[in-house]
Amino acid sequence: MRILMIRVRLMLLAAVAALWGAMAQAEERLALVIGNSAYGAVSSLDNPVRDARLIAETLEGLGFEVTLAADARQIEMKRAIAQFGHKLRGAGPDATGLFYYAGHGVQSFGSNYLLPVDVALEDAADLDLMAVEAQSVLRQMASARNRTNIVILDACRNNPFKTVADLNESGLAEMKAPTGTFLAYATAPGDVALDGEGENSPFTEALAREIMVPGAPVEQVLKQVRRAVLEQSGGKQTPWDTSSLVSDFVFAEAAPEPVLSAAEIEEAQIWASVQASRDAVQIMLFLRGYGGGKYADAARALLAELMEEELHGGAGADVAAAPAPAPAPVAAPDAETAMFQAAQADGSKAAYEAYLMAYPEGKFAEIAAAEAAALKAGAGQDPAAGEAAPDIAEKPQAEPAKLAEAGPVTYASPLYSDIAEISGLTIAEVVTRAPSFPPVDGLPDSYWKGQSCGSCHQWTRERLCTQGNTYLSLNMQRSLGKQHPFGGALKQALKSWAAGGCQ
C-alpha cells in the first residue's frame, strides 16, 4: 500500500510539473534509463527494473523524452547508448541529457563497468568485452557539447564476480566528470549500496521523490536524497555526487513569481514598515490610503489586536462615584486629536471606523461611532465612494429624541426626557448606566455588556464637556440622532450643557 501511495503521489506531482515544464522549459530534455534485474550467469536483483520504470515515469512527467531499456543485453545497451548520444548531439547546445542505470556494476583497474543481463565472465581481462564501460556513456554525452548532462548510477550492489581474480573490489570507482556534467552514485566510492527490501531501492525511491520538488537545484536534490538514504540505512549507505556543472539546473520548475506593479511594490513596502511599527496611528493612516488593498485585512486585524490589548489594560470605574484616571492612550493625545480631525476631513465611514479601532476608548469614540453608523445607514453618502455628502441643512436627519425644556442644563441638574432610562437623572448619573447595545458595531459582548458607559469611554467631566462642544458643530448634527446609548437625548443634553459653558 505504501508503494502504491508513493506512485500515485508521484504521478500527481508529475502532472503538475509537466504543466510548469511546458511553460518554462524551451530546451530539449533527453533521458536514457536502463534497469537490469534478470541476470543469467550472475545473481539476479529484485528492484532495478522497477527502479528504472519509476525513474522513467517521473522524468516523463518532468518534460524529458525518455528511452527505457529493461533487462538489456550487451548489444542492446550499447545500441541504446549510441542512439542516445546521436539524439543528444542533434538536440543543440541548450539540451539536457540524463543517463540512469540500475543493476550490477563493478570496477576494475579504476574503470567502472555496467553489466548487461547476458554477462558471463571467467577472466577479468574479458570485462571490457562482456560489459559496458561507464566511461563510454560520458564520451557520448560529452561529444554533444550540450550545456548540462546528468549521470545517475544505482549500480553499487554486491560484486557478482568475487571468485574472479582482479575483480574483488567493491562498489564503483569515482569518475572524472567532463565539464557541464553532474555524476551521482547510490553510495560512496568503493562502498556497496542496498537493493532494498521494498518495491524500490532506498536511493531510487528517495531520488524519484526529491526531483519533484519545485525549484530545487540538482545539487539540493542529491543532498536531500543523501539525508533520506542515510536515515533509512542507519548510516550504512551514503549517496555520493561529483559535479562540474557550469549552469543551474532544476528538474521541476518553480511556479513563476507574480509580477508586481510599482504601486503594489510600494504598498508592500509601506505595509512592512507599518506592520513592524505596531503603531496604531500609522496603521490608521495606512488604512486610509489602502483600505481596499491586499494588506487591508491584516492591518485591521493588527488594529483589533491593539484594541484588545487596550481594552484589557485596566478596569473601568464608576465615574460619578469616584472618577478614575484615564488609562494611557495608544498614542499621545495630540495624535488622537489629529487622527479624529483627519477622519472628519475625510468624512468616510472607513476613516471613522479606523479611528475607533485605534482608540476604542478615546475621547471622540462616541462621536466617531455615531458618524460611522449614520454613514452606514445612508444618512450621508461616503465620500470615499466618489459622491459628495448631502447638505445637512437641506436634508436634515431623523428627529432625535426630545429633551424637555426645564431651564439651563447643568452637570448636576436632572434631565427631563421621553427616554425613561435617563429621565430624572443628572449627566453625572447617566454616564454610569450600562449601554443597550455595543458602542461600536461588531464589538464582542464581553467588551461592553454590564459595563457603564463611563467605564467604556473613560468619561470624565472634562471629556464630556469636550464631546458636548463637538456637538455644537454643524458638521456633527447628524450624530445627535444615533440611537445609542439612550437615543439622542443624552447628546442633546451634552450639547445644551456645553452651550452654557459646561456649568
Coordinates of C-alpha atoms in Angstrom, one line a residue:
M1 CA 0.0 0.0 0.0
R2 CA 2.8 2.4 0.8
I3 CA 4.4 1.9 -2.6
L4 CA 1.1 2.4 -4.3
M5 CA 0.6 5.7 -2.5
I6 CA 4.1 6.8 -3.5
R7 CA 3.4 6.0 -7.1
V8 CA 0.0 7.8 -7.0
R9 CA 1.7 10.9 -5.4
L10 CA 4.5 10.9 -7.9
M11 CA 2.0 10.7 -10.8
L12 CA 0.1 13.6 -9.5
L13 CA 3.2 15.7 -8.9
A14 CA 4.5 14.8 -12.4
A15 CA 1.2 16.0 -13.9
V16 CA 1.7 19.4 -12.2
A17 CA 5.3 19.6 -13.1
A18 CA 4.6 18.8 -16.7
L19 CA 2.4 21.9 -16.9
W20 CA 5.2 24.0 -15.4
G21 CA 7.7 22.4 -17.7
A22 CA 5.7 23.2 -20.8
M23 CA 5.6 26.9 -19.9
A24 CA 9.1 27.3 -18.5
Q25 CA 11.4 25.0 -20.5
A26 CA 12.4 25.8 -24.0
E27 CA 15.4 23.4 -24.1
E28 CA 15.1 19.7 -25.0
R29 CA 15.4 17.1 -22.3
L30 CA 16.5 13.7 -23.3
A31 CA 17.0 10.7 -21.0
L32 CA 18.2 7.1 -21.4
V33 CA 17.1 4.8 -18.5
I34 CA 18.3 1.3 -18.1
G35 CA 17.4 -1.3 -15.4
N36 CA 18.8 -4.8 -15.3
S37 CA 17.4 -7.4 -12.9
A38 CA 17.1 -10.8 -14.7
Y39 CA 20.8 -11.9 -14.9
G40 CA 21.6 -15.3 -16.2
A41 CA 25.2 -16.2 -15.2
V42 CA 25.3 -14.0 -12.0
S43 CA 22.9 -13.3 -9.2
S44 CA 19.6 -11.7 -10.1
L45 CA 18.4 -8.5 -8.5
D46 CA 14.9 -7.7 -7.4
N47 CA 14.5 -4.0 -7.9
P48 CA 16.5 -2.5 -10.8
V49 CA 13.8 -2.9 -13.5
R50 CA 11.2 -1.4 -11.1
D51 CA 13.6 1.4 -10.2
A52 CA 14.1 2.2 -13.9
R53 CA 10.4 2.3 -14.6
L54 CA 9.8 4.6 -11.6
I55 CA 12.5 7.0 -12.8
A56 CA 11.3 6.9 -16.4
E57 CA 7.7 7.7 -15.4
T58 CA 8.9 10.5 -13.2
L59 CA 11.2 12.0 -15.8
E60 CA 8.5 11.9 -18.4
G61 CA 6.3 13.9 -16.1
L62 CA 9.1 16.5 -15.9
G63 CA 9.3 17.0 -19.6
F64 CA 12.0 14.5 -20.5
E65 CA 11.9 12.4 -23.7
V66 CA 12.7 9.0 -22.2
T67 CA 14.1 5.9 -23.7
L68 CA 13.6 2.9 -21.3
A69 CA 15.5 -0.4 -21.6
A70 CA 14.7 -3.2 -19.2
D71 CA 16.8 -6.4 -18.8
A72 CA 19.0 -5.3 -21.7
R73 CA 21.7 -7.5 -23.2
Q74 CA 25.1 -6.0 -24.0
I75 CA 24.3 -5.3 -27.7
E76 CA 21.0 -3.7 -26.7
M77 CA 22.8 -1.5 -24.1
K78 CA 25.5 -0.4 -26.5
R79 CA 23.0 0.4 -29.2
A80 CA 20.8 2.4 -26.8
I81 CA 23.8 4.4 -25.6
A82 CA 24.9 5.1 -29.2
Q83 CA 21.4 6.2 -30.2
F84 CA 21.2 8.4 -27.1
G85 CA 24.4 10.2 -28.0
H86 CA 23.2 10.7 -31.6
K87 CA 19.9 12.3 -30.4
L88 CA 21.7 14.4 -27.8
R89 CA 24.1 15.8 -30.5
G90 CA 21.1 16.7 -32.6
A91 CA 19.3 18.5 -29.8
G92 CA 21.5 21.5 -29.7
P93 CA 23.7 23.2 -27.1
D94 CA 20.9 24.1 -24.7
A95 CA 19.7 20.4 -24.4
T96 CA 19.9 18.5 -21.2
G97 CA 21.0 14.8 -21.2
L98 CA 20.3 12.3 -18.4
F99 CA 21.5 8.7 -18.1
Y100 CA 20.2 6.5 -15.3
Y101 CA 21.3 2.9 -14.7
A102 CA 20.2 0.4 -12.1
G103 CA 21.7 -3.0 -11.9
H104 CA 25.0 -4.7 -11.3
G105 CA 28.2 -2.7 -11.7
V106 CA 31.8 -3.4 -11.0
Q107 CA 35.2 -1.6 -11.1
S108 CA 38.5 -2.9 -12.5
F109 CA 41.8 -1.0 -12.6
G110 CA 40.0 2.2 -11.8
S111 CA 37.3 1.9 -14.5
N112 CA 33.6 1.2 -13.9
Y113 CA 31.6 -1.3 -15.9
L114 CA 27.8 -1.7 -16.2
L115 CA 26.7 -5.3 -16.5
P116 CA 24.2 -6.5 -19.1
V117 CA 21.9 -9.4 -18.2
D118 CA 23.8 -11.7 -20.6
V119 CA 27.2 -11.1 -19.0
A120 CA 29.3 -14.2 -18.4
L121 CA 32.9 -13.7 -17.1
E122 CA 35.7 -16.1 -16.2
D123 CA 38.7 -13.7 -16.5
A124 CA 38.9 -10.0 -15.6
A125 CA 40.7 -9.3 -18.9
D126 CA 37.5 -10.0 -20.7
L127 CA 35.4 -7.5 -18.8
D128 CA 35.5 -4.7 -21.4
L129 CA 34.4 -7.3 -24.0
M130 CA 31.5 -8.6 -22.0
A131 CA 30.3 -5.5 -20.2
V132 CA 29.7 -1.8 -21.0
E133 CA 32.2 0.7 -19.8
A134 CA 30.5 3.6 -17.9
Q135 CA 33.0 6.0 -19.5
S136 CA 31.5 5.2 -22.9
V137 CA 28.3 6.9 -21.7
L138 CA 30.3 10.0 -20.6
R139 CA 32.1 10.1 -24.0
Q140 CA 28.7 10.1 -25.9
M141 CA 27.3 12.9 -23.8
A142 CA 30.5 15.0 -23.9
S143 CA 30.5 14.7 -27.7
A144 CA 27.2 16.5 -27.9
R145 CA 28.8 19.7 -26.3
N146 CA 25.5 20.5 -24.7
R147 CA 25.1 22.6 -21.6
T148 CA 24.0 20.1 -19.0
N149 CA 24.5 16.3 -18.6
I150 CA 23.5 14.2 -15.6
V151 CA 24.6 10.6 -14.9
I152 CA 23.0 8.6 -12.1
L153 CA 24.3 5.2 -11.2
D154 CA 22.3 3.0 -8.8
A155 CA 24.8 0.2 -9.6
C156 CA 26.9 -0.3 -6.5
R157 CA 25.4 -3.6 -5.4
N158 CA 27.4 -6.5 -4.2
N159 CA 30.2 -7.8 -6.5
P160 CA 28.8 -10.7 -8.5
F161 CA 32.4 -11.8 -9.6
K162 CA 34.0 -12.4 -6.2
T163 CA 35.7 -15.6 -7.5
V164 CA 37.2 -13.9 -10.5
A165 CA 40.8 -12.7 -9.9
D166 CA 41.4 -9.0 -10.1
L167 CA 37.7 -8.3 -9.5
N168 CA 37.5 -8.4 -5.8
E169 CA 37.0 -4.6 -5.2
S170 CA 33.6 -3.5 -4.0
G171 CA 31.3 -0.8 -5.5
L172 CA 32.3 1.7 -8.2
A173 CA 35.3 4.0 -8.6
E174 CA 34.8 7.7 -8.7
M175 CA 34.9 9.0 -12.2
K176 CA 36.0 12.4 -13.5
A177 CA 33.1 14.5 -14.7
P178 CA 33.5 16.3 -18.0
T179 CA 32.7 20.0 -17.9
G180 CA 28.9 20.5 -17.6
T181 CA 28.3 17.1 -16.0
F182 CA 26.7 16.0 -12.7
L183 CA 27.6 12.5 -11.6
A184 CA 25.5 10.8 -8.8
Y185 CA 26.2 7.4 -7.2
A186 CA 23.9 5.4 -4.9
T187 CA 26.7 5.2 -2.4
A188 CA 30.3 6.4 -1.8
P189 CA 33.1 5.2 -4.0
G190 CA 34.2 1.6 -3.0
D191 CA 31.0 1.0 -0.9
V192 CA 28.1 -1.2 -1.5
A193 CA 24.5 0.1 -1.9
L194 CA 21.3 -1.7 -0.8
D195 CA 19.0 -3.2 -3.3
G196 CA 16.1 -2.6 -0.9
E197 CA 13.5 -4.8 0.7
G198 CA 10.6 -3.0 -0.8
E199 CA 9.5 -2.2 -4.4
N200 CA 12.4 0.1 -5.0
S201 CA 16.0 0.7 -3.8
P202 CA 16.3 3.3 -1.0
F203 CA 18.3 5.5 -3.3
T204 CA 15.9 5.5 -6.2
E205 CA 12.9 5.8 -4.1
A206 CA 14.3 9.0 -2.5
L207 CA 15.5 10.3 -5.9
A208 CA 12.1 9.9 -7.5
R209 CA 10.6 11.9 -4.7
E210 CA 13.1 14.7 -4.4
I211 CA 13.4 15.5 -8.1
M212 CA 9.7 16.5 -8.0
V213 CA 10.4 19.4 -5.6
P214 CA 9.6 22.6 -7.5
G215 CA 12.6 24.9 -7.9
A216 CA 15.1 22.5 -6.1
P217 CA 18.6 22.7 -7.8
V218 CA 20.1 19.3 -8.7
E219 CA 22.7 19.7 -6.0
Q220 CA 20.0 20.3 -3.4
V221 CA 18.1 17.3 -4.7
L222 CA 21.0 14.9 -4.1
K223 CA 21.6 16.4 -0.7
Q224 CA 18.1 15.6 0.3
V225 CA 18.5 12.1 -1.2
R226 CA 21.6 11.6 0.8
R227 CA 19.8 12.6 4.1
A228 CA 16.9 10.2 3.4
V229 CA 19.1 7.2 2.5
L230 CA 21.4 7.8 5.5
E231 CA 18.4 7.8 7.8
Q232 CA 16.8 4.7 6.1
S233 CA 20.1 2.7 6.1
G234 CA 21.1 3.7 9.6
G235 CA 24.2 5.5 8.3
K236 CA 25.4 2.5 6.3
Q237 CA 24.8 4.0 2.8
T238 CA 26.0 7.5 1.8
P239 CA 24.9 8.6 -1.7
W240 CA 27.7 10.5 -3.5
D241 CA 28.0 13.1 -6.2
T242 CA 30.6 14.9 -8.3
S243 CA 29.9 18.0 -10.3
S244 CA 31.4 20.1 -13.0
L245 CA 28.2 21.9 -13.9
V246 CA 28.6 25.5 -15.2
S247 CA 24.9 26.4 -15.2
D248 CA 22.0 25.9 -12.9
F249 CA 19.6 23.0 -13.3
V250 CA 16.3 22.1 -11.7
F251 CA 14.2 19.1 -12.5
A252 CA 10.8 20.7 -11.7
E253 CA 10.5 24.4 -12.4
A254 CA 9.1 26.5 -9.6
A255 CA 5.8 28.3 -10.1
P256 CA 6.6 31.8 -11.6
E257 CA 6.6 34.6 -9.1
P258 CA 3.8 37.1 -9.7
V259 CA 5.0 40.3 -11.4
L260 CA 4.1 43.3 -9.2
S261 CA 3.3 46.7 -10.4
A262 CA 5.2 49.7 -9.0
A263 CA 2.1 50.6 -6.9
E264 CA 1.9 47.1 -5.5
I265 CA 5.6 47.1 -4.6
E266 CA 5.2 50.5 -2.8
E267 CA 2.1 49.2 -0.9
A268 CA 4.0 46.1 0.2
Q269 CA 7.0 48.2 1.4
I270 CA 4.8 50.7 3.3
W271 CA 2.8 47.8 4.9
A272 CA 6.1 46.1 6.0
S273 CA 7.2 49.3 7.7
V274 CA 3.8 49.9 9.3
Q275 CA 3.4 46.3 10.5
A276 CA 6.8 46.4 12.1
S277 CA 6.0 49.6 14.0
R278 CA 2.8 48.3 15.6
D279 CA 1.8 51.9 15.9
A280 CA -2.0 52.5 15.7
V281 CA -1.6 55.9 14.1
Q282 CA 0.5 54.6 11.3
I283 CA -1.9 51.7 10.8
M284 CA -4.9 54.0 10.6
L285 CA -3.1 56.2 8.1
F286 CA -2.2 53.1 6.1
L287 CA -5.9 52.1 6.0
R288 CA -6.9 55.5 4.8
G289 CA -4.6 55.1 1.8
Y290 CA -5.0 51.3 1.2
G291 CA -8.4 50.5 2.8
G292 CA -9.2 48.2 -0.1
G293 CA -5.7 46.8 -0.7
K294 CA -4.0 43.5 -0.4
Y295 CA -3.0 44.1 3.2
A296 CA -6.1 45.8 4.5
D297 CA -7.4 42.8 6.3
A298 CA -4.0 42.2 8.0
A299 CA -4.0 45.9 9.0
R300 CA -7.5 45.7 10.5
A301 CA -6.5 42.5 12.4
L302 CA -3.5 44.2 13.8
L303 CA -5.6 47.2 14.9
A304 CA -8.1 44.8 16.5
E305 CA -5.2 43.2 18.4
L306 CA -4.1 46.6 19.7
M307 CA -7.7 47.4 20.6
E308 CA -8.0 44.2 22.6
E309 CA -4.8 45.0 24.5
E310 CA -6.1 48.5 25.2
L311 CA -9.5 47.2 26.4
H312 CA -7.9 44.7 28.8
G313 CA -5.3 47.2 30.0
G314 CA -7.4 48.1 33.1
A315 CA -10.8 48.0 34.6
G316 CA -13.2 51.0 34.4
A317 CA -14.6 52.7 37.4
D318 CA -17.9 54.4 38.2
V319 CA -17.3 58.0 37.0
A320 CA -19.9 59.6 39.2
A321 CA -18.8 57.9 42.4
A322 CA -15.1 58.0 42.0
P323 CA -13.7 59.2 38.7
A324 CA -10.7 57.1 37.7
P325 CA -7.8 58.5 35.8
A326 CA -7.9 57.6 32.1
P327 CA -5.5 54.8 31.1
A328 CA -2.6 55.7 28.9
P329 CA -3.9 56.1 25.3
V330 CA -2.4 54.1 22.4
A331 CA -0.7 57.3 21.2
A332 CA -0.2 60.8 22.6
P333 CA -3.4 63.0 23.0
D334 CA -2.4 65.3 20.2
A335 CA -2.0 62.4 17.9
E336 CA -5.5 61.1 18.8
T337 CA -7.0 64.6 18.1
A338 CA -5.1 64.7 14.8
M339 CA -6.5 61.4 13.9
F340 CA -10.1 62.3 14.7
Q341 CA -9.7 65.6 12.8
A342 CA -8.3 63.6 9.8
A343 CA -11.4 61.3 10.0
Q344 CA -13.6 64.4 10.0
A345 CA -11.8 65.9 7.0
D346 CA -12.0 62.6 5.1
G347 CA -15.7 62.1 6.0
S348 CA -15.8 58.4 5.2
K349 CA -17.2 55.5 7.2
A350 CA -13.8 53.8 6.9
A351 CA -12.0 56.7 8.4
Y352 CA -14.2 56.9 11.4
E353 CA -14.0 53.1 11.9
A354 CA -10.2 53.3 11.7
Y355 CA -10.2 55.9 14.4
L356 CA -12.5 53.7 16.6
M357 CA -10.2 50.7 16.1
A358 CA -7.2 52.7 17.1
Y359 CA -8.9 54.5 20.0
P360 CA -11.9 52.3 21.1
E361 CA -12.0 54.3 24.4
G362 CA -10.9 57.6 23.0
K363 CA -12.5 60.9 23.9
F364 CA -14.1 61.1 20.4
A365 CA -15.2 57.5 20.3
E366 CA -18.9 58.2 20.8
I367 CA -18.9 60.8 18.0
A368 CA -16.9 58.7 15.6
A369 CA -19.2 55.7 16.2
A370 CA -22.3 57.9 15.6
E371 CA -20.8 59.2 12.4
A372 CA -19.9 55.8 11.1
A373 CA -23.3 54.4 11.9
A374 CA -25.0 57.4 10.2
L375 CA -23.0 56.8 7.1
K376 CA -23.7 53.1 7.1
A377 CA -27.4 53.7 7.4
G378 CA -27.4 56.0 4.4
A379 CA -27.8 59.3 6.3
G380 CA -24.9 60.6 4.3
Q381 CA -23.0 59.3 1.2
D382 CA -19.4 58.1 1.9
P383 CA -17.1 60.5 0.1
A384 CA -14.7 57.6 -0.5
A385 CA -17.3 56.2 -2.8
G386 CA -16.9 59.2 -5.1
E387 CA -20.1 61.2 -4.2
A388 CA -20.4 64.2 -2.0
A389 CA -22.2 64.1 1.3
P390 CA -25.6 65.8 1.1
D391 CA -26.1 69.2 2.7
I392 CA -27.3 68.6 6.2
A393 CA -29.2 71.8 6.4
E394 CA -31.1 71.0 3.3
K395 CA -31.8 67.3 4.2
P396 CA -31.9 67.0 8.0
Q397 CA -31.5 63.7 9.8
A398 CA -34.3 61.9 11.6
E399 CA -35.6 63.9 14.5
P400 CA -33.7 63.0 17.7
A401 CA -35.4 62.2 21.0
K402 CA -36.7 65.3 22.6
L403 CA -35.2 66.8 25.8
A404 CA -37.9 68.6 27.7
E405 CA -37.3 72.3 28.4
A406 CA -36.6 72.7 32.1
G407 CA -34.1 75.6 32.4
P408 CA -30.4 75.5 31.7
V409 CA -28.8 72.1 31.7
T410 CA -26.0 71.8 34.3
Y411 CA -23.8 68.8 35.2
A412 CA -25.9 68.3 38.4
S413 CA -29.4 69.2 37.3
P414 CA -31.9 66.4 36.5
L415 CA -32.7 65.8 32.9
Y416 CA -36.3 65.5 31.7
S417 CA -36.7 63.3 28.6
D418 CA -39.2 61.0 26.9
I419 CA -36.5 58.3 27.3
A420 CA -37.4 56.6 30.6
E421 CA -33.9 55.3 31.2
I422 CA -32.4 58.8 31.7
S423 CA -35.4 61.0 32.7
G424 CA -34.8 62.5 36.2
L425 CA -31.1 61.6 36.2
T426 CA -28.2 64.0 36.1
I427 CA -25.5 63.9 33.4
A428 CA -23.1 62.5 36.0
E429 CA -25.6 59.7 36.8
V430 CA -26.5 58.9 33.2
V431 CA -22.9 58.1 32.3
T432 CA -22.8 55.4 34.9
R433 CA -25.6 53.4 33.3
A434 CA -25.0 50.4 31.0
P435 CA -25.5 50.8 27.2
S436 CA -28.3 48.9 25.4
F437 CA -26.1 47.8 22.6
P438 CA -22.4 47.9 21.5
P439 CA -20.9 51.4 21.1
V440 CA -19.0 50.1 18.0
D441 CA -20.7 47.7 15.5
G442 CA -19.5 44.2 15.9
L443 CA -17.8 44.7 19.3
P444 CA -18.0 41.4 21.3
D445 CA -20.5 41.3 24.1
S446 CA -17.8 40.7 26.7
Y447 CA -16.3 44.1 26.0
W448 CA -19.4 46.2 26.8
K449 CA -22.3 44.3 28.3
G450 CA -22.7 45.0 32.0
Q451 CA -20.3 47.9 31.9
S452 CA -21.2 51.5 32.4
C453 CA -20.9 54.0 29.6
G454 CA -18.4 55.9 31.7
S455 CA -16.1 52.9 32.1
C456 CA -16.3 52.1 28.3
H457 CA -15.4 55.6 27.3
Q458 CA -13.4 56.6 30.3
W459 CA -15.6 59.6 30.6
T460 CA -14.7 62.4 33.0
R461 CA -16.4 65.8 33.3
E462 CA -13.7 67.4 31.1
R463 CA -14.1 64.7 28.4
L464 CA -17.9 65.1 28.5
C465 CA -17.5 68.8 28.0
T466 CA -15.2 68.3 25.1
Q467 CA -17.7 66.0 23.5
G468 CA -20.6 68.4 24.1
N469 CA -18.7 71.2 22.4
T470 CA -18.2 69.0 19.4
Y471 CA -22.0 68.6 19.1
L472 CA -22.2 72.3 18.7
S473 CA -20.6 72.0 15.2
L474 CA -23.0 71.9 12.3
N475 CA -21.0 69.0 10.8
M476 CA -21.9 66.9 13.8
Q477 CA -25.6 67.5 13.9
R478 CA -26.5 64.2 12.3
S479 CA -24.8 62.2 15.1
L480 CA -27.5 63.5 17.5
G481 CA -30.0 61.0 16.0
K482 CA -27.8 58.0 16.7
Q483 CA -29.8 55.6 18.8
H484 CA -27.1 55.0 21.4
P485 CA -26.9 54.8 24.3
F486 CA -30.3 56.4 25.1
G487 CA -31.5 57.9 21.8
G488 CA -30.3 61.4 21.1
A489 CA -31.4 62.8 24.4
L490 CA -28.1 62.4 26.2
K491 CA -26.3 64.0 23.3
Q492 CA -28.8 66.9 23.2
A493 CA -28.2 67.3 27.0
L494 CA -24.4 67.4 26.5
K495 CA -24.9 69.9 23.7
S496 CA -27.0 72.2 25.8
W497 CA -24.7 71.8 28.8
A498 CA -21.7 72.8 26.6
A499 CA -23.6 75.8 25.2
G500 CA -23.9 77.0 28.8
G501 CA -20.2 76.7 29.4
C502 CA -20.3 73.2 31.0
Q503 CA -21.5 74.5 34.4

